Amino acid sequence: MAWTWRFETAEGTETSPAVEPEEFTTQGDAESWIGEVWKELLEGGVEQVKLSDDGGTELYTMSLRAALDA
């Protein structure tokens, strides 16, 4: 199974990430990666991310701005 991130602006429009994602074979790998690079993504214009599995099922949306403000 593959896990993918969708990178979005604050308005929900898809955008290109400042850091290119790897291929993730587990949800944990995908989440670990986002935990390492979220600040760089935010600085590059990504405001929120969505994690999906290879079937296209969206698992959740996460605001990077909220993580910064926490």
PDB file of N, CA and C in Angstrom:
ATOM      1  N   MET A   1       0.850  -1.181   0.000  1.00  0.00           N
ATOM      2  CA  MET A   1       0.000   0.000   0.000  1.00  0.00           C
ATOM      3  C   MET A   1       0.891   1.238   0.000  1.00  0.00           C
ATOM      4  N   ALA A   2       0.474   2.242  -0.725  1.00  0.00           N
ATOM      5  CA  ALA A   2       1.208   3.507  -0.783  1.00  0.00           C
ATOM      6  C   ALA A   2       0.395   4.593  -0.094  1.00  0.00           C
ATOM      7  N   TRP A   3       1.075   5.479   0.530  1.00  0.00           N
ATOM      8  CA  TRP A   3       0.455   6.611   1.233  1.00  0.00           C
ATOM      9  C   TRP A   3       0.966   7.890   0.592  1.00  0.00           C
ATOM     10  N   THR A   4       0.069   8.839   0.353  1.00  0.00           N
ATOM     11  CA  THR A   4       0.468  10.080  -0.312  1.00  0.00           C
ATOM     12  C   THR A   4      -0.096  11.289   0.419  1.00  0.00           C
ATOM     13  N   TRP A   5       0.653  12.376   0.329  1.00  0.00           N
ATOM     14  CA  TRP A   5       0.230  13.665   0.874  1.00  0.00           C
ATOM     15  C   TRP A   5      -0.240  14.551  -0.265  1.00  0.00           C
ATOM     16  N   ARG A   6      -1.280  15.298  -0.027  1.00  0.00           N
ATOM     17  CA  ARG A   6      -1.725  16.373  -0.921  1.00  0.00           C
ATOM     18  C   ARG A   6      -1.372  17.664  -0.200  1.00  0.00           C
ATOM     19  N   PHE A   7      -0.753  18.575  -0.903  1.00  0.00           N
ATOM     20  CA  PHE A   7      -0.292  19.836  -0.324  1.00  0.00           C
ATOM     21  C   PHE A   7      -1.194  20.958  -0.815  1.00  0.00           C
ATOM     22  N   GLU A   8      -1.700  21.776   0.127  1.00  0.00           N
ATOM     23  CA  GLU A   8      -2.681  22.798  -0.226  1.00  0.00           C
ATOM     24  C   GLU A   8      -2.355  24.156   0.383  1.00  0.00           C
ATOM     25  N   THR A   9      -2.878  25.183  -0.274  1.00  0.00           N
ATOM     26  CA  THR A   9      -2.825  26.535   0.272  1.00  0.00           C
ATOM     27  C   THR A   9      -3.907  26.656   1.338  1.00  0.00           C
ATOM     28  N   ALA A  10      -4.006  27.803   1.973  1.00  0.00           N
ATOM     29  CA  ALA A  10      -5.031  28.025   2.997  1.00  0.00           C
ATOM     30  C   ALA A  10      -6.440  27.927   2.400  1.00  0.00           C
ATOM     31  N   GLU A  11      -6.578  28.210   1.104  1.00  0.00           N
ATOM     32  CA  GLU A  11      -7.876  28.148   0.436  1.00  0.00           C
ATOM     33  C   GLU A  11      -8.236  26.745  -0.017  1.00  0.00           C
ATOM     34  N   GLY A  12      -7.319  25.790   0.145  1.00  0.00           N
ATOM     35  CA  GLY A  12      -7.581  24.418  -0.263  1.00  0.00           C
ATOM     36  C   GLY A  12      -7.168  24.081  -1.678  1.00  0.00           C
ATOM     37  N   THR A  13      -6.479  25.012  -2.337  1.00  0.00           N
ATOM     38  CA  THR A  13      -5.978  24.774  -3.686  1.00  0.00           C
ATOM     39  C   THR A  13      -4.690  23.964  -3.607  1.00  0.00           C
ATOM     40  N   GLU A  14      -4.576  22.960  -4.458  1.00  0.00           N
ATOM     41  CA  GLU A  14      -3.359  22.147  -4.468  1.00  0.00           C
ATOM     42  C   GLU A  14      -2.167  22.997  -4.887  1.00  0.00           C
ATOM     43  N   THR A  15      -1.032  22.767  -4.246  1.00  0.00           N
ATOM     44  CA  THR A  15       0.191  23.501  -4.536  1.00  0.00           C
ATOM     45  C   THR A  15       1.370  22.543  -4.507  1.00  0.00           C
ATOM     46  N   SER A  16       2.470  22.958  -5.105  1.00  0.00           N
ATOM     47  CA  SER A  16       3.684  22.141  -5.100  1.00  0.00           C
ATOM     48  C   SER A  16       4.427  22.352  -3.788  1.00  0.00           C
ATOM     49  N   PRO A  17       4.934  21.279  -3.197  1.00  0.00           N
ATOM     50  CA  PRO A  17       5.650  21.410  -1.930  1.00  0.00           C
ATOM     51  C   PRO A  17       7.072  21.903  -2.132  1.00  0.00           C
ATOM     52  N   ALA A  18       7.597  22.597  -1.129  1.00  0.00           N
ATOM     53  CA  ALA A  18       8.979  23.062  -1.154  1.00  0.00           C
ATOM     54  C   ALA A  18       9.948  21.894  -0.979  1.00  0.00           C
ATOM     55  N   VAL A  19       9.479  20.814  -0.390  1.00  0.00           N
ATOM     56  CA  VAL A  19      10.276  19.612  -0.172  1.00  0.00           C
ATOM     57  C   VAL A  19       9.546  18.463  -0.863  1.00  0.00           C
ATOM     58  N   GLU A  20      10.222  17.794  -1.782  1.00  0.00           N
ATOM     59  CA  GLU A  20       9.574  16.696  -2.505  1.00  0.00           C
ATOM     60  C   GLU A  20       9.400  15.494  -1.578  1.00  0.00           C
ATOM     61  N   PRO A  21       8.191  14.946  -1.559  1.00  0.00           N
ATOM     62  CA  PRO A  21       7.938  13.786  -0.704  1.00  0.00           C
ATOM     63  C   PRO A  21       8.584  12.517  -1.251  1.00  0.00           C
ATOM     64  N   GLU A  22       8.819  11.593  -0.361  1.00  0.00           N
ATOM     65  CA  GLU A  22       9.327  10.278  -0.721  1.00  0.00           C
ATOM     66  C   GLU A  22       8.138   9.393  -1.071  1.00  0.00           C
ATOM     67  N   GLU A  23       8.414   8.135  -1.395  1.00  0.00           N
ATOM     68  CA  GLU A  23       7.345   7.154  -1.534  1.00  0.00           C
ATOM     69  C   GLU A  23       7.192   6.504  -0.168  1.00  0.00           C
ATOM     70  N   PHE A  24       5.970   6.459   0.328  1.00  0.00           N
ATOM     71  CA  PHE A  24       5.719   5.935   1.659  1.00  0.00           C
ATOM     72  C   PHE A  24       4.955   4.627   1.565  1.00  0.00           C
ATOM     73  N   THR A  25       5.494   3.583   2.192  1.00  0.00           N
ATOM     74  CA  THR A  25       4.849   2.276   2.160  1.00  0.00           C
ATOM     75  C   THR A  25       3.996   2.038   3.397  1.00  0.00           C
ATOM     76  N   THR A  26       4.131   2.902   4.399  1.00  0.00           N
ATOM     77  CA  THR A  26       3.296   2.788   5.594  1.00  0.00           C
ATOM     78  C   THR A  26       2.791   4.168   6.001  1.00  0.00           C
ATOM     79  N   GLN A  27       1.686   4.173   6.705  1.00  0.00           N
ATOM     80  CA  GLN A  27       1.149   5.433   7.218  1.00  0.00           C
ATOM     81  C   GLN A  27       2.145   6.062   8.183  1.00  0.00           C
ATOM     82  N   GLY A  28       2.792   5.250   8.995  1.00  0.00           N
ATOM     83  CA  GLY A  28       3.772   5.755   9.957  1.00  0.00           C
ATOM     84  C   GLY A  28       4.938   6.447   9.285  1.00  0.00           C
ATOM     85  N   ASP A  29       5.412   5.903   8.166  1.00  0.00           N
ATOM     86  CA  ASP A  29       6.505   6.545   7.421  1.00  0.00           C
ATOM     87  C   ASP A  29       6.076   7.904   6.892  1.00  0.00           C
ATOM     88  N   ALA A  30       4.861   7.967   6.360  1.00  0.00           N
ATOM     89  CA  ALA A  30       4.342   9.230   5.835  1.00  0.00           C
ATOM     90  C   ALA A  30       4.212  10.268   6.944  1.00  0.00           C
ATOM     91  N   GLU A  31       3.714   9.841   8.089  1.00  0.00           N
ATOM     92  CA  GLU A  31       3.534  10.763   9.214  1.00  0.00           C
ATOM     93  C   GLU A  31       4.874  11.187   9.815  1.00  0.00           C
ATOM     94  N   SER A  32       5.838  10.286   9.859  1.00  0.00           N
ATOM     95  CA  SER A  32       7.174  10.650  10.356  1.00  0.00           C
ATOM     96  C   SER A  32       7.811  11.696   9.459  1.00  0.00           C
ATOM     97  N   TRP A  33       7.676  11.509   8.144  1.00  0.00           N
ATOM     98  CA  TRP A  33       8.250  12.450   7.190  1.00  0.00           C
ATOM     99  C   TRP A  33       7.642  13.836   7.364  1.00  0.00           C
ATOM    100  N   ILE A  34       6.309  13.910   7.459  1.00  0.00           N
ATOM    101  CA  ILE A  34       5.664  15.223   7.602  1.00  0.00           C
ATOM    102  C   ILE A  34       6.114  15.881   8.904  1.00  0.00           C
ATOM    103  N   GLY A  35       6.339  15.075   9.934  1.00  0.00           N
ATOM    104  CA  GLY A  35       6.821  15.605  11.203  1.00  0.00           C
ATOM    105  C   GLY A  35       8.213  16.209  11.107  1.00  0.00           C
ATOM    106  N   GLU A  36       9.001  15.731  10.169  1.00  0.00           N
ATOM    107  CA  GLU A  36      10.359  16.235   9.982  1.00  0.00           C
ATOM    108  C   GLU A  36      10.421  17.487   9.110  1.00  0.00           C
ATOM    109  N   VAL A  37       9.497  17.629   8.165  1.00  0.00           N
ATOM    110  CA  VAL A  37       9.622  18.706   7.165  1.00  0.00           C
ATOM    111  C   VAL A  37       8.493  19.730   7.185  1.00  0.00           C
ATOM    112  N   TRP A  38       7.560  19.637   8.129  1.00  0.00           N
ATOM    113  CA  TRP A  38       6.385  20.505   8.075  1.00  0.00           C
ATOM    114  C   TRP A  38       6.724  21.989   8.114  1.00  0.00           C
ATOM    115  N   LYS A  39       7.765  22.371   8.858  1.00  0.00           N
ATOM    116  CA  LYS A  39       8.119  23.796   8.918  1.00  0.00           C
ATOM    117  C   LYS A  39       8.617  24.292   7.560  1.00  0.00           C
ATOM    118  N   GLU A  40       9.407  23.474   6.871  1.00  0.00           N
ATOM    119  CA  GLU A  40       9.889  23.848   5.536  1.00  0.00           C
ATOM    120  C   GLU A  40       8.726  23.960   4.552  1.00  0.00           C
ATOM    121  N   LEU A  41       7.769  23.048   4.671  1.00  0.00           N
ATOM    122  CA  LEU A  41       6.596  23.103   3.805  1.00  0.00           C
ATOM    123  C   LEU A  41       5.804  24.378   4.058  1.00  0.00           C
ATOM    124  N   LEU A  42       5.600  24.713   5.315  1.00  0.00           N
ATOM    125  CA  LEU A  42       4.868  25.924   5.684  1.00  0.00           C
ATOM    126  C   LEU A  42       5.574  27.164   5.156  1.00  0.00           C
ATOM    127  N   GLU A  43       6.885  27.217   5.315  1.00  0.00           N
ATOM    128  CA  GLU A  43       7.654  28.360   4.811  1.00  0.00           C
ATOM    129  C   GLU A  43       7.571  28.463   3.289  1.00  0.00           C
ATOM    130  N   GLY A  44       7.350  27.331   2.623  1.00  0.00           N
ATOM    131  CA  GLY A  44       7.248  27.306   1.163  1.00  0.00           C
ATOM    132  C   GLY A  44       5.848  27.548   0.633  1.00  0.00           C
ATOM    133  N   GLY A  45       4.883  27.811   1.522  1.00  0.00           N
ATOM    134  CA  GLY A  45       3.550  28.167   1.081  1.00  0.00           C
ATOM    135  C   GLY A  45       2.475  27.120   1.286  1.00  0.00           C
ATOM    136  N   VAL A  46       2.835  25.948   1.805  1.00  0.00           N
ATOM    137  CA  VAL A  46       1.837  24.917   2.087  1.00  0.00           C
ATOM    138  C   VAL A  46       1.227  25.225   3.448  1.00  0.00           C
ATOM    139  N   GLU A  47      -0.089  25.359   3.486  1.00  0.00           N
ATOM    140  CA  GLU A  47      -0.789  25.665   4.734  1.00  0.00           C
ATOM    141  C   GLU A  47      -1.423  24.432   5.373  1.00  0.00           C
ATOM    142  N   GLN A  48      -1.824  23.468   4.529  1.00  0.00           N
ATOM    143  CA  GLN A  48      -2.440  22.257   5.060  1.00  0.00           C
ATOM    144  C   GLN A  48      -2.095  21.071   4.167  1.00  0.00           C
ATOM    145  N   VAL A  49      -2.172  19.880   4.739  1.00  0.00           N
ATOM    146  CA  VAL A  49      -1.870  18.655   4.017  1.00  0.00           C
ATOM    147  C   VAL A  49      -2.995  17.647   4.261  1.00  0.00           C
ATOM    148  N   LYS A  50      -3.156  16.749   3.291  1.00  0.00           N
ATOM    149  CA  LYS A  50      -4.144  15.673   3.404  1.00  0.00           C
ATOM    150  C   LYS A  50      -3.426  14.357   3.130  1.00  0.00           C
ATOM    151  N   LEU A  51      -3.657  13.386   3.991  1.00  0.00           N
ATOM    152  CA  LEU A  51      -3.057  12.069   3.824  1.00  0.00           C
ATOM    153  C   LEU A  51      -4.094  11.113   3.247  1.00  0.00           C
ATOM    154  N   SER A  52      -3.688  10.393   2.190  1.00  0.00           N
ATOM    155  CA  SER A  52      -4.568   9.421   1.539  1.00  0.00           C
ATOM    156  C   SER A  52      -3.825   8.106   1.346  1.00  0.00           C
ATOM    157  N   ASP A  53      -4.597   7.020   1.293  1.00  0.00           N
ATOM    158  CA  ASP A  53      -3.998   5.731   0.977  1.00  0.00           C
ATOM    159  C   ASP A  53      -4.039   5.524  -0.533  1.00  0.00           C
ATOM    160  N   ASP A  54      -3.503   4.407  -1.012  1.00  0.00           N
ATOM    161  CA  ASP A  54      -3.402   4.212  -2.457  1.00  0.00           C
ATOM    162  C   ASP A  54      -4.752   3.959  -3.123  1.00  0.00           C
ATOM    163  N   GLY A  55      -5.779   3.732  -2.326  1.00  0.00           N
ATOM    164  CA  GLY A  55      -7.124   3.616  -2.869  1.00  0.00           C
ATOM    165  C   GLY A  55      -7.798   4.958  -3.040  1.00  0.00           C
ATOM    166  N   GLY A  56      -7.114   6.026  -2.640  1.00  0.00           N
ATOM    167  CA  GLY A  56      -7.671   7.369  -2.752  1.00  0.00           C
ATOM    168  C   GLY A  56      -8.517   7.781  -1.567  1.00  0.00           C
ATOM    169  N   THR A  57      -8.553   6.934  -0.536  1.00  0.00           N
ATOM    170  CA  THR A  57      -9.318   7.269   0.655  1.00  0.00           C
ATOM    171  C   THR A  57      -8.560   8.289   1.482  1.00  0.00           C
ATOM    172  N   GLU A  58      -9.172   9.445   1.679  1.00  0.00           N
ATOM    173  CA  GLU A  58      -8.545  10.495   2.487  1.00  0.00           C
ATOM    174  C   GLU A  58      -8.715  10.153   3.960  1.00  0.00           C
ATOM    175  N   LEU A  59      -7.598  10.106   4.679  1.00  0.00           N
ATOM    176  CA  LEU A  59      -7.641   9.753   6.091  1.00  0.00           C
ATOM    177  C   LEU A  59      -7.875  10.965   6.975  1.00  0.00           C
ATOM    178  N   TYR A  60      -7.172  12.053   6.683  1.00  0.00           N
ATOM    179  CA  TYR A  60      -7.367  13.270   7.459  1.00  0.00           C
ATOM    180  C   TYR A  60      -6.688  14.454   6.791  1.00  0.00           C
ATOM    181  N   THR A  61      -7.094  15.643   7.222  1.00  0.00           N
ATOM    182  CA  THR A  61      -6.487  16.903   6.814  1.00  0.00           C
ATOM    183  C   THR A  61      -5.840  17.503   8.045  1.00  0.00           C
ATOM    184  N   MET A  62      -4.656  18.083   7.860  1.00  0.00           N
ATOM    185  CA  MET A  62      -3.944  18.673   8.986  1.00  0.00           C
ATOM    186  C   MET A  62      -3.444  20.067   8.593  1.00  0.00           C
ATOM    187  N   SER A  63      -3.709  21.036   9.444  1.00  0.00           N
ATOM    188  CA  SER A  63      -3.232  22.391   9.232  1.00  0.00           C
ATOM    189  C   SER A  63      -1.809  22.522   9.744  1.00  0.00           C
ATOM    190  N   LEU A  64      -0.899  22.956   8.884  1.00  0.00           N
ATOM    191  CA  LEU A  64       0.478  23.187   9.327  1.00  0.00           C
ATOM    192  C   LEU A  64       0.561  24.480  10.129  1.00  0.00           C
ATOM    193  N   ARG A  65      -0.275  25.458   9.803  1.00  0.00           N
ATOM    194  CA  ARG A  65      -0.306  26.733  10.535  1.00  0.00           C
ATOM    195  C   ARG A  65      -0.732  26.487  11.983  1.00  0.00           C
ATOM    196  N   ALA A  66      -1.712  25.628  12.194  1.00  0.00           N
ATOM    197  CA  ALA A  66      -2.164  25.312  13.551  1.00  0.00           C
ATOM    198  C   ALA A  66      -1.043  24.647  14.352  1.00  0.00           C
ATOM    199  N   ALA A  67      -0.238  23.810  13.685  1.00  0.00           N
ATOM    200  CA  ALA A  67       0.883  23.172  14.368  1.00  0.00           C
ATOM    201  C   ALA A  67       1.904  24.211  14.807  1.00  0.00           C
ATOM    202  N   LEU A  68       2.107  25.227  13.981  1.00  0.00           N
ATOM    203  CA  LEU A  68       3.049  26.294  14.319  1.00  0.00           C
ATOM    204  C   LEU A  68       2.542  27.108  15.501  1.00  0.00           C
ATOM    205  N   ASP A  69       1.245  27.371  15.519  1.00  0.00           N
ATOM    206  CA  ASP A  69       0.649  28.193  16.566  1.00  0.00           C
ATOM    207  C   ASP A  69       0.445  27.435  17.878  1.00  0.00           C
ATOM    208  N   ALA A  70       0.587  26.110  17.842  1.00  0.00           N
ATOM    209  CA  ALA A  70       0.349  25.290  19.056  1.00  0.00           C
ATOM    210  C   ALA A  70       1.459  25.458  20.082  1.00  0.00           C
TER     211      ALA A  70
END
